């Protein structure tokens, strides 16, 4: 009978004195790891996440809504003023610099679908809701006061259909809403300036260009995006995407560039000059 034994020389792995360093055994002829690149990527990604966690990015919490908040709008002339809309029809005006609530508006008898602040005057804002109404409200004059529930309503208009979004035109008190189509309203909110029939599907998003006063871009439920010039009676162009677009946003510096968020988890940037 043969017996195989494994023996090691203690001099190869033991220290001679307590002051010596530990000996490290390495295999210099080890085969390369086939997942080396994936391992390095995972380590780098985890290090980046931990760096952001330890950076403490959280600043403050603004409490006041009872239902879920799904609409945010900023003031075009006062950067510290932000408006938030909830599912119960409540809109709260916040002062971010002082981190307190300025005023609370019960705007609709249902979810708030859109909020837009008057770009020209800056003293009012328009809301659209699931209750088929367009309401215009007066903003608080100062950011030092802390107000409760107020009802400083300026105008109200009932519609035949549900408006899904609202946006003010650049340097103007006129605004645009969308739903069954796209409608441009006057400053008072009770006069239609122009109407556009985009198609048979619902227009769920529309945004006015922040620089060019007459240019709009929107998205419909039939996977298409469109561009409108309010000086013309028909839309300028219309393009169809592979999946449904969810939201559109203009570039605040380049007036001819906008981005579209799609159902395929991607963002697409379009140049208005080459959109055919």
C-alpha positions as a printed Julia matrix, in Angstrom:
276×3 Matrix{Float64}:
   0.0    0.0     0.0
   1.27   3.44   -0.98
   0.71   6.47    1.17
   1.14   9.98   -0.29
   1.96  12.77    2.1
   2.07  16.51    1.69
   4.85  18.23    3.53
   5.75  21.89    3.77
   8.9   23.57    4.87
   8.11  25.95    7.76
  10.8   28.31    6.54
   8.69  29.07    3.5
   5.74  30.52    5.42
   6.83  31.26    8.98
   8.57  34.37   10.24
  12.0   34.1    11.78
  11.29  36.85   14.33
   8.25  38.82   15.47
   9.51  41.9    13.65
   9.46  40.24   10.24
   6.53  40.71    7.88
   4.26  37.86    6.94
   5.24  36.0     3.84
   2.68  36.04    1.04
   2.45  33.07   -1.25
   1.51  33.9    -4.81
   0.95  31.84   -7.88
   2.61  33.82  -10.63
   1.38  31.38  -13.28
  -2.29  31.56  -12.32
  -4.73  31.46  -15.26
  -6.35  34.83  -16.14
  -9.79  35.51  -14.7
 -12.37  35.55  -17.54
 -14.61  37.91  -15.53
 -11.89  40.39  -14.59
 -13.47  43.33  -16.47
 -16.91  42.66  -14.98
 -15.45  42.43  -11.48
 -13.58  45.71  -11.84
 -16.74  47.4   -13.16
 -18.78  46.15  -10.19
 -16.16  47.35   -7.73
 -16.0   50.79   -9.34
 -19.8   51.08   -9.38
 -20.07  50.13   -5.72
 -17.37  52.62   -4.8
 -19.22  55.38   -6.64
 -22.5   54.55   -4.9
 -20.85  54.55   -1.49
 -19.21  57.88   -2.27
 -22.59  59.44   -3.06
 -24.15  57.9     0.06
 -21.45  59.32    2.32
 -21.75  62.72    0.59
 -25.11  63.27    2.38
 -27.04  64.79   -0.54
 -30.29  65.12    1.43
 -30.98  68.77    2.31
 -34.48  69.14    3.76
 -37.99  67.69    3.87
 -41.09  69.78    3.16
 -44.08  68.25    4.95
 -47.67  69.31    4.38
 -49.34  67.12    1.76
 -51.73  64.38    2.79
 -51.9   62.54   -0.54
 -49.14  61.66   -2.97
 -47.35  64.51   -4.74
 -46.99  64.04   -8.49
 -46.77  67.59   -9.92
 -44.02  70.17   -9.39
 -43.68  73.64  -10.9
 -41.14  76.4   -10.34
 -41.63  80.15  -10.46
 -39.95  81.65  -13.57
 -38.9   84.85  -11.81
 -38.45  83.76   -8.18
 -36.14  80.72   -8.0
 -36.92  80.05   -4.33
 -40.67  79.6    -4.97
 -41.87  76.09   -5.87
 -45.42  74.77   -6.24
 -46.45  71.15   -5.65
 -49.71  69.41   -6.52
 -51.19  66.3    -4.93
 -53.78  63.65   -5.74
 -56.39  65.28   -3.51
 -56.41  68.52   -5.53
 -54.27  70.43   -3.06
 -51.51  72.8    -4.24
 -48.92  74.13   -1.8
 -46.61  77.09   -2.45
 -43.19  76.58   -0.84
 -40.36  78.99   -0.01
 -37.25  76.86   -0.43
 -34.88  79.44    1.04
 -36.72  79.44    4.38
 -38.07  75.9     3.93
 -41.61  76.7     4.94
 -45.07  76.72    3.41
 -46.39  80.03    2.1
 -49.94  79.06    1.18
 -52.19  76.08    0.53
 -54.83  76.04   -2.22
 -57.62  73.51   -2.61
 -57.65  73.82   -6.38
 -59.68  70.82   -7.62
 -62.06  68.09   -6.52
 -59.63  65.44   -7.65
 -56.03  65.01   -8.79
 -54.12  68.02  -10.11
 -52.98  67.32  -13.67
 -50.89  70.42  -14.29
 -49.52  73.63  -12.75
 -48.04  76.61  -14.6
 -46.98  80.02  -13.27
 -47.69  83.19  -15.26
 -44.41  84.02  -17.0
 -45.14  87.68  -17.78
 -46.75  88.94  -14.55
 -45.51  86.3   -12.12
 -48.33  86.99   -9.64
 -50.67  84.1   -10.51
 -50.69  80.47  -11.56
 -53.03  78.2   -13.51
 -54.04  74.67  -12.56
 -55.89  71.97  -14.49
 -57.44  68.94  -12.86
 -59.31  65.71  -13.3
 -62.57  67.55  -12.56
 -62.49  69.12  -16.07
 -61.76  72.66  -14.88
 -59.14  75.35  -15.44
 -58.54  77.54  -12.39
 -56.39  80.64  -11.98
 -55.08  81.59   -8.53
 -53.25  84.55   -7.05
 -49.79  83.92   -5.61
 -48.7   85.28   -2.21
 -46.9   88.61   -2.52
 -44.1   87.94   -0.05
 -42.06  84.91    0.92
 -41.86  85.92    4.59
 -45.45  85.08    5.51
 -46.54  81.59    6.48
 -50.11  81.03    5.35
 -52.7   78.35    5.84
 -55.45  77.21    3.49
 -56.53  80.14    1.33
 -58.86  80.5    -1.64
 -57.78  83.52   -3.63
 -59.27  82.35   -6.92
 -59.22  84.7    -9.89
 -60.94  82.73  -12.67
 -62.48  79.33  -13.25
 -63.56  77.63  -16.46
 -65.33  74.3   -16.97
 -64.41  72.14  -19.95
 -66.1   69.3   -21.79
 -63.06  67.03  -21.45
 -60.24  66.4   -19.0
 -57.18  68.65  -19.45
 -53.96  66.73  -18.93
 -51.34  69.5   -18.86
 -50.91  73.28  -18.91
 -47.99  75.51  -19.86
 -47.56  79.28  -20.18
 -46.1   80.78  -23.33
 -42.74  82.52  -23.07
 -42.91  86.2   -22.02
 -46.71  86.08  -22.05
 -49.7   85.53  -19.79
 -51.34  83.31  -22.42
 -51.22  79.59  -21.76
 -51.89  76.32  -23.54
 -53.72  73.19  -22.39
 -54.0   69.71  -23.87
 -56.44  66.83  -23.68
 -58.64  65.92  -26.63
 -56.55  68.47  -28.55
 -54.37  71.5   -27.94
 -55.95  74.85  -27.02
 -54.28  78.24  -26.63
 -56.05  80.48  -24.1
 -55.9   84.2   -23.44
 -54.56  85.78  -20.29
 -57.96  85.76  -18.56
 -58.47  82.06  -19.25
 -61.96  82.4   -20.72
 -61.12  83.11  -24.36
 -59.81  80.57  -26.85
 -57.19  82.0   -29.17
 -56.62  78.89  -31.27
 -57.45  75.17  -31.26
 -55.51  72.3   -32.84
 -56.78  68.82  -33.65
 -53.79  66.52  -33.34
 -55.59  63.22  -33.92
 -58.01  60.77  -32.36
 -55.76  59.95  -29.4
 -55.3   61.89  -26.18
 -52.64  64.57  -25.94
 -51.19  63.94  -22.48
 -48.29  66.39  -22.5
 -47.56  69.84  -23.93
 -44.73  72.27  -23.2
 -44.2   75.83  -24.41
 -40.75  76.89  -25.54
 -39.09  79.01  -22.82
 -37.49  81.32  -25.41
 -39.63  81.28  -28.56
 -43.09  82.51  -27.63
 -45.01  80.8   -30.43
 -43.46  77.3   -30.36
 -44.99  74.3   -28.57
 -44.09  70.63  -28.38
 -46.29  67.81  -27.12
 -46.85  64.07  -26.98
 -49.89  61.91  -27.72
 -50.96  58.4   -26.78
 -50.41  57.08  -30.32
 -46.6   57.16  -29.8
 -46.15  60.46  -31.63
 -44.65  63.85  -30.81
 -45.64  67.09  -32.53
 -44.47  70.68  -32.89
 -46.89  73.62  -33.13
 -46.38  77.24  -34.1
 -49.27  79.22  -32.62
 -49.08  81.67  -35.53
 -50.24  78.89  -37.88
 -53.53  77.02  -37.99
 -52.04  73.52  -38.32
 -49.14  71.75  -36.55
 -45.69  72.15  -38.11
 -44.58  68.54  -37.96
 -45.34  65.2   -36.34
 -43.08  62.21  -35.72
 -43.84  58.7   -34.46
 -41.66  56.89  -31.93
 -41.31  53.17  -31.28
 -42.95  53.37  -27.85
 -45.19  55.87  -26.11
 -43.53  59.15  -25.06
 -44.27  60.13  -21.47
 -42.95  63.66  -21.06
 -41.18  66.39  -23.03
 -38.87  69.17  -21.81
 -37.2   72.06  -23.62
 -33.55  73.0   -23.39
 -33.53  76.3   -21.41
 -30.56  77.65  -23.42
 -30.94  76.21  -26.93
 -34.44  77.07  -28.12
 -34.38  74.42  -30.86
 -33.54  71.38  -28.68
 -35.92  69.31  -26.56
 -35.84  65.93  -24.81
 -38.48  63.2   -24.75
 -38.87  60.49  -22.08
 -40.12  57.21  -23.54
 -41.64  53.99  -22.24
 -38.49  52.11  -23.27
 -36.61  53.62  -20.29
 -34.64  55.98  -22.55
 -34.39  59.72  -23.16
 -34.29  61.05  -26.7
 -32.99  64.48  -27.69
 -34.4   66.12  -30.81
 -33.25  69.09  -32.84
 -36.2   71.12  -34.05
 -34.33  72.16  -37.19
 -34.01  68.58  -38.44
 -37.29  67.09  -37.19
 -39.06  65.89  -40.35
